[in-house]
Amino acid sequence: MRDAGPFDGIVGFSQGSGMAAILMALMQAAHTQNSDHSDADLQALIKELADCPLPKFAMLFAGFYPELPQFDALVSGSKECKINVPTLHMVGKTDAIVPMERGQQLATQAFVDARLLVHEGGHFVPGNAAWRKQYQEFIDGLDLQH
C-alpha cells in the first residue's frame, strides 16, 4: 500500500472482500482515536499502516464479515469505530459459498452507510449492462477529487 499507493479504491471478491475490510479497518484505526488496542500484533499492523491513506471507496463482491476477535475489536462498538469509507456491497441470493446473510453482516456491522445490492445469482460478480450501470453510478456519485 505504501510503495504502490495511494489508491482511489479497493475492489474485493469473496475472501478478498474480507481482507479488504480488515485492511481498511486497520488503516482507519491508524488515523483515528481507535488505535489503542492491547493486542501487540494488532498494534504493530496499525503502526505499519499509519502513513497509508484510506481509499476513497471500496466495492466488495460476495464478501463476508471476518470472524476474528481482532477485527471485532477494530469495528465493534460505536459508529465511530465502523469503517467510514463509501462502499458498495454486492451479495447473491443463491450464493452457496458465502450466504447472503454473511455479506449483509459485513455491510451493516463493519461499515458506515454501506450501499448493499442483492442479485438473484450465486458466487460471482454480475457483469451485464444493468449491473455495470449500477457500479458506474456508485463511482460517479463519489467525490474522488480530494
Coordinates of N, CA and C in Angstrom, one line a residue:
M1 N 0.8 -1.2 0.0 CA 0.0 0.0 0.0 C 0.9 1.3 0.0
R2 N 1.9 1.2 0.8 CA 2.8 2.4 0.9 C 3.6 2.5 -0.4
D3 N 4.2 1.5 -0.9 CA 5.1 1.6 -2.1 C 4.3 1.9 -3.4
A4 N 3.1 1.3 -3.6 CA 2.4 1.5 -4.9 C 1.3 2.5 -4.8
G5 N 0.9 2.9 -3.6 CA -0.3 3.8 -3.4 C 0.1 5.2 -3.6
P6 N -0.8 6.1 -3.3 CA -2.2 5.8 -2.7 C -3.1 5.3 -3.8
F7 N -4.2 4.7 -3.4 CA -5.2 4.1 -4.3 C -6.5 4.8 -4.1
D8 N -7.2 5.1 -5.2 CA -8.5 5.7 -5.1 C -9.5 4.7 -4.5
G9 N -9.4 3.4 -4.9 CA -10.4 2.4 -4.4 C -9.8 1.1 -4.2
I10 N -10.6 0.2 -3.6 CA -10.3 -1.2 -3.4 C -11.5 -2.0 -3.9
V11 N -11.2 -3.0 -4.7 CA -12.2 -4.0 -5.1 C -11.8 -5.3 -4.6
G12 N -12.8 -6.0 -4.0 CA -12.5 -7.3 -3.4 C -13.6 -8.3 -3.8
F13 N -13.3 -9.6 -4.0 CA -14.2 -10.6 -4.2 C -14.0 -11.8 -3.2
S14 N -15.1 -12.2 -2.6 CA -15.1 -13.3 -1.7 C -14.1 -13.1 -0.5
Q15 N -13.0 -13.9 -0.4 CA -12.1 -13.7 0.6 C -11.4 -12.4 0.5
G16 N -11.2 -11.9 -0.8 CA -10.6 -10.6 -1.0 C -11.4 -9.5 -0.4
S17 N -12.7 -9.6 -0.3 CA -13.6 -8.6 0.3 C -13.3 -8.6 1.8
G18 N -13.2 -9.8 2.4 CA -12.9 -9.8 3.8 C -11.6 -9.2 4.1
M19 N -10.6 -9.5 3.3 CA -9.2 -9.0 3.5 C -9.3 -7.5 3.3
A20 N -10.0 -7.0 2.3 CA -10.1 -5.5 2.1 C -10.7 -4.8 3.3
A21 N -11.7 -5.5 3.9 CA -12.4 -4.9 5.1 C -11.4 -4.9 6.3
I22 N -10.6 -5.9 6.5 CA -9.6 -5.9 7.5 C -8.5 -4.8 7.3
L23 N -8.1 -4.7 6.0 CA -7.1 -3.7 5.7 C -7.6 -2.3 6.0
M24 N -8.9 -2.0 5.5 CA -9.4 -0.7 5.7 C -9.7 -0.4 7.2
A25 N -10.0 -1.4 8.0 CA -10.2 -1.2 9.5 C -8.9 -0.9 10.1
L26 N -7.8 -1.6 9.7 CA -6.5 -1.2 10.3 C -6.1 0.2 9.9
M27 N -6.3 0.5 8.6 CA -5.9 1.8 8.1 C -6.7 2.9 8.9
Q28 N -8.0 2.7 9.0 CA -8.8 3.7 9.8 C -8.3 3.8 11.2
A29 N -8.0 2.7 11.9 CA -7.5 2.7 13.2 C -6.2 3.5 13.3
A30 N -5.4 3.5 12.3 CA -4.2 4.2 12.3 C -4.4 5.7 12.2
H31 N -5.5 6.1 11.8 CA -5.8 7.6 11.6 C -6.8 8.1 12.5
T32 N -7.3 7.3 13.5 CA -8.3 7.8 14.4 C -7.9 7.5 15.8
Q33 N -8.8 7.8 16.8 CA -8.5 7.5 18.2 C -8.7 6.0 18.5
N34 N -9.1 5.2 17.5 CA -9.4 3.8 17.7 C -8.1 3.0 17.5
S35 N -7.0 3.5 17.9 CA -5.7 2.8 17.6 C -5.1 2.2 18.9
D36 N -5.7 2.4 20.0 CA -5.2 1.9 21.3 C -5.8 0.5 21.6
H37 N -5.1 -0.5 21.2 CA -5.5 -1.9 21.4 C -4.4 -2.7 22.1
S38 N -4.9 -3.6 23.0 CA -3.9 -4.3 23.8 C -3.2 -5.4 23.1
D39 N -3.7 -5.9 21.9 CA -3.1 -6.9 21.2 C -1.8 -6.3 20.5
A40 N -0.6 -6.9 20.8 CA 0.6 -6.3 20.3 C 0.7 -6.5 18.8
D41 N 0.3 -7.6 18.2 CA 0.3 -7.8 16.8 C -0.6 -6.8 16.0
L42 N -1.8 -6.6 16.6 CA -2.7 -5.6 16.1 C -2.1 -4.2 16.1
Q43 N -1.5 -3.9 17.2 CA -0.8 -2.6 17.3 C 0.3 -2.4 16.3
A44 N 1.0 -3.5 16.0 CA 2.1 -3.4 15.0 C 1.6 -3.2 13.6
L45 N 0.5 -3.9 13.3 CA -0.1 -3.7 12.0 C -0.7 -2.3 11.8
I46 N -1.3 -1.8 12.8 CA -1.9 -0.4 12.8 C -0.7 0.6 12.6
K47 N 0.4 0.4 13.3 CA 1.5 1.3 13.2 C 2.1 1.2 11.8
E48 N 2.2 0.1 11.2 CA 2.7 -0.1 9.9 C 1.9 0.6 8.8
L49 N 0.6 0.8 9.0 CA -0.2 1.4 8.1 C -0.5 2.9 8.4
A50 N 0.2 3.5 9.3 CA 0.0 4.8 9.8 C 0.1 5.9 8.7
D51 N 1.0 5.6 7.7 CA 1.2 6.6 6.7 C 0.5 6.3 5.4
C52 N -0.4 5.3 5.4 CA -1.2 4.9 4.2 C -2.6 5.5 4.3
P53 N -3.0 6.4 3.4 CA -4.3 7.0 3.4 C -5.4 5.9 3.1
L54 N -6.5 6.1 3.7 CA -7.7 5.2 3.4 C -8.0 5.4 2.0
P55 N -8.5 4.4 1.3 CA -9.1 4.5 0.0 C -10.3 5.4 0.0
K56 N -10.6 6.0 -1.1 CA -11.8 6.8 -1.2 C -13.1 6.1 -1.4
F57 N -13.0 4.8 -1.8 CA -14.2 3.9 -1.9 C -13.7 2.5 -1.9
A58 N -14.7 1.6 -1.8 CA -14.5 0.1 -1.9 C -15.7 -0.5 -2.6
M59 N -15.5 -1.5 -3.4 CA -16.6 -2.3 -4.0 C -16.3 -3.7 -3.6
L60 N -17.2 -4.3 -2.8 CA -16.9 -5.6 -2.2 C -18.0 -6.6 -2.7
F61 N -17.6 -7.6 -3.4 CA -18.5 -8.6 -4.0 C -18.4 -9.9 -3.3
A62 N -19.5 -10.5 -2.9 CA -19.6 -11.8 -2.3 C -18.7 -11.9 -1.1
G63 N -18.7 -10.8 -0.3 CA -17.8 -10.7 0.8 C -18.5 -11.2 2.1
F64 N -17.8 -11.3 3.2 CA -18.3 -11.7 4.4 C -17.6 -11.1 5.6
Y65 N -18.2 -11.0 6.7 CA -17.7 -10.4 7.9 C -16.6 -11.3 8.4
P66 N -15.3 -10.9 8.6 CA -14.3 -11.7 9.1 C -14.5 -12.1 10.6
E67 N -14.7 -13.3 10.9 CA -14.9 -13.7 12.3 C -13.6 -13.8 13.0
L68 N -13.0 -12.7 13.3 CA -11.8 -12.6 14.0 C -12.0 -11.6 15.2
P69 N -11.5 -12.0 16.4 CA -11.6 -11.1 17.5 C -10.9 -9.8 17.3
Q70 N -9.8 -9.8 16.5 CA -9.1 -8.5 16.2 C -9.9 -7.6 15.3
F71 N -10.6 -8.2 14.4 CA -11.5 -7.4 13.5 C -12.6 -6.8 14.3
D72 N -13.2 -7.6 15.2 CA -14.3 -7.2 16.1 C -13.8 -6.0 16.9
A73 N -12.6 -6.1 17.4 CA -12.1 -5.0 18.3 C -11.9 -3.7 17.5
L74 N -11.7 -3.8 16.2 CA -11.5 -2.6 15.4 C -12.8 -2.0 15.0
V75 N -13.9 -2.7 14.7 CA -15.1 -2.2 14.1 C -16.3 -2.2 15.0
S76 N -16.2 -2.9 16.2 CA -17.4 -3.0 17.0 C -17.5 -1.9 18.0
G77 N -18.6 -1.7 18.5 CA -18.8 -0.6 19.5 C -19.5 0.6 18.8
S78 N -19.0 1.8 18.9 CA -19.7 2.9 18.5 C -19.6 3.1 16.9
K79 N -20.5 3.9 16.4 CA -20.5 4.2 15.0 C -19.1 4.7 14.5
E80 N -18.4 5.4 15.4 CA -17.1 6.0 15.0 C -16.1 4.9 14.8
C81 N -16.3 3.7 15.3 CA -15.4 2.5 15.1 C -15.6 1.9 13.7
K82 N -16.8 2.0 13.2 CA -17.1 1.4 11.9 C -16.2 2.0 10.8
I83 N -16.0 1.3 9.7 CA -15.2 1.8 8.6 C -15.9 2.8 7.9
N84 N -15.4 4.0 7.8 CA -16.0 5.2 7.2 C -15.5 5.5 5.8
V85 N -15.7 4.5 4.9 CA -15.3 4.6 3.5 C -16.6 4.3 2.7
P86 N -16.9 5.1 1.7 CA -18.1 4.7 0.9 C -17.9 3.3 0.3
T87 N -18.9 2.4 0.5 CA -18.8 1.1 0.0 C -20.0 0.6 -0.8
L88 N -19.8 -0.2 -1.8 CA -20.8 -0.9 -2.5 C -20.6 -2.3 -2.2
H89 N -21.6 -3.0 -1.6 CA -21.6 -4.4 -1.3 C -22.5 -5.1 -2.2
M90 N -22.1 -6.2 -2.9 CA -22.9 -7.0 -3.8 C -23.0 -8.4 -3.3
V91 N -24.2 -8.9 -3.0 CA -24.4 -10.3 -2.5 C -25.3 -11.0 -3.4
G92 N -25.2 -12.3 -3.5 CA -26.1 -13.2 -4.3 C -27.1 -13.9 -3.4
K93 N -28.3 -13.9 -3.8 CA -29.4 -14.6 -3.1 C -29.1 -16.1 -3.0
T94 N -28.5 -16.7 -4.0 CA -28.3 -18.1 -4.1 C -26.8 -18.5 -3.9
D95 N -26.1 -17.7 -3.3 CA -24.6 -17.9 -3.1 C -24.5 -19.1 -2.1
A96 N -24.0 -20.2 -2.6 CA -23.8 -21.4 -1.7 C -22.4 -21.3 -1.0
I97 N -21.5 -20.5 -1.4 CA -20.2 -20.4 -0.8 C -20.2 -19.3 0.3
V98 N -20.7 -18.2 0.1 CA -20.9 -17.1 1.1 C -22.4 -16.7 1.1
P99 N -23.1 -17.3 2.1 CA -24.5 -17.0 2.2 C -24.8 -15.5 2.2
M100 N -25.9 -15.1 1.6 CA -26.2 -13.7 1.5 C -26.2 -13.0 2.9
E101 N -26.6 -13.7 3.9 CA -26.6 -13.0 5.3 C -25.2 -12.6 5.7
R102 N -24.2 -13.4 5.4 CA -22.8 -13.1 5.8 C -22.4 -11.8 5.1
G103 N -22.8 -11.6 3.8 CA -22.4 -10.4 3.1 C -23.2 -9.2 3.7
Q104 N -24.4 -9.4 4.1 CA -25.2 -8.3 4.7 C -24.6 -8.0 6.0
Q105 N -24.1 -8.9 6.8 CA -23.4 -8.7 8.1 C -22.2 -7.8 7.9
L106 N -21.4 -8.1 6.9 CA -20.2 -7.2 6.6 C -20.6 -5.8 6.4
A107 N -21.6 -5.6 5.5 CA -22.1 -4.2 5.2 C -22.6 -3.5 6.4
T108 N -23.5 -4.2 7.2 CA -24.2 -3.4 8.2 C -23.4 -3.3 9.5
Q109 N -22.5 -4.3 9.8 CA -21.8 -4.3 11.1 C -20.4 -3.7 11.0
A110 N -19.8 -3.6 9.9 CA -18.5 -3.1 9.8 C -18.3 -1.7 9.1
F111 N -19.3 -1.3 8.4 CA -19.2 -0.1 7.6 C -20.3 0.9 7.9
V112 N -20.0 2.2 7.8 CA -20.9 3.3 8.0 C -21.6 3.5 6.6
D113 N -22.9 3.6 6.6 CA -23.7 3.9 5.4 C -23.2 3.1 4.2
A114 N -23.1 1.8 4.3 CA -22.8 0.9 3.2 C -24.0 0.8 2.2
R115 N -23.7 0.7 1.0 CA -24.8 0.5 0.0 C -24.7 -1.0 -0.4
L116 N -25.9 -1.6 -0.2 CA -26.0 -3.1 -0.4 C -26.9 -3.4 -1.5
L117 N -26.4 -4.2 -2.5 CA -27.2 -4.6 -3.6 C -27.2 -6.1 -3.6
V118 N -28.4 -6.7 -4.0 CA -28.6 -8.1 -4.0 C -28.9 -8.5 -5.4
H119 N -28.2 -9.6 -5.9 CA -28.6 -10.1 -7.2 C -29.1 -11.5 -7.0
E120 N -29.8 -12.0 -8.0 CA -30.5 -13.3 -7.9 C -29.6 -14.5 -8.0
G121 N -28.3 -14.3 -8.4 CA -27.5 -15.5 -8.6 C -26.6 -15.9 -7.4
G122 N -25.5 -16.6 -7.7 CA -24.7 -17.2 -6.7 C -23.4 -16.4 -6.5
H123 N -22.3 -17.1 -6.4 CA -21.0 -16.6 -6.0 C -20.2 -16.1 -7.3
F124 N -20.6 -14.9 -7.7 CA -20.0 -14.3 -8.9 C -20.3 -12.8 -8.9
V125 N -19.6 -12.1 -9.7 CA -19.8 -10.6 -9.9 C -20.7 -10.5 -11.1
P126 N -21.9 -10.0 -10.9 CA -22.8 -9.8 -12.1 C -22.2 -8.8 -13.1
G127 N -22.2 -9.1 -14.3 CA -21.5 -8.2 -15.3 C -22.3 -7.8 -16.5
N128 N -23.6 -8.0 -16.4 CA -24.4 -7.5 -17.5 C -24.6 -6.0 -17.5
A129 N -25.1 -5.4 -18.5 CA -25.2 -3.9 -18.6 C -25.9 -3.2 -17.5
A130 N -27.0 -3.8 -17.0 CA -27.7 -3.2 -15.9 C -26.9 -3.1 -14.6
W131 N -26.1 -4.2 -14.3 CA -25.3 -4.1 -13.1 C -24.1 -3.2 -13.3
R132 N -23.5 -3.3 -14.5 CA -22.4 -2.4 -14.7 C -22.8 -0.9 -14.6
K133 N -24.0 -0.6 -15.0 CA -24.5 0.8 -14.8 C -24.6 1.1 -13.3
Q134 N -25.0 0.2 -12.5 CA -25.1 0.5 -11.1 C -23.7 0.7 -10.5
Y135 N -22.7 -0.1 -10.9 CA -21.4 0.2 -10.5 C -20.9 1.5 -10.9
Q136 N -21.2 1.9 -12.1 CA -20.7 3.2 -12.6 C -21.4 4.3 -11.9
E137 N -22.7 4.2 -11.6 CA -23.4 5.2 -10.8 C -22.8 5.4 -9.4
F138 N -22.5 4.3 -8.8 CA -21.8 4.4 -7.5 C -20.5 5.2 -7.6
I139 N -19.7 4.9 -8.5 CA -18.4 5.6 -8.7 C -18.6 7.0 -9.1
D140 N -19.6 7.3 -10.0 CA -19.9 8.6 -10.4 C -20.4 9.5 -9.2
G141 N -21.0 8.9 -8.2 CA -21.5 9.6 -7.1 C -20.5 9.9 -6.0
L142 N -19.3 9.5 -6.2 CA -18.2 9.8 -5.3 C -17.4 11.1 -5.6
D143 N -16.9 11.6 -4.5 CA -16.0 12.8 -4.7 C -14.6 12.3 -4.7
L144 N -14.0 12.0 -5.9 CA -12.7 11.5 -6.0 C -11.6 12.6 -6.2
Q145 N -12.0 13.8 -6.1 CA -11.0 14.9 -6.3 C -10.1 15.1 -5.2
H146 N -10.5 14.8 -4.0 CA -9.6 15.0 -2.8 C -8.7 13.9 -2.5

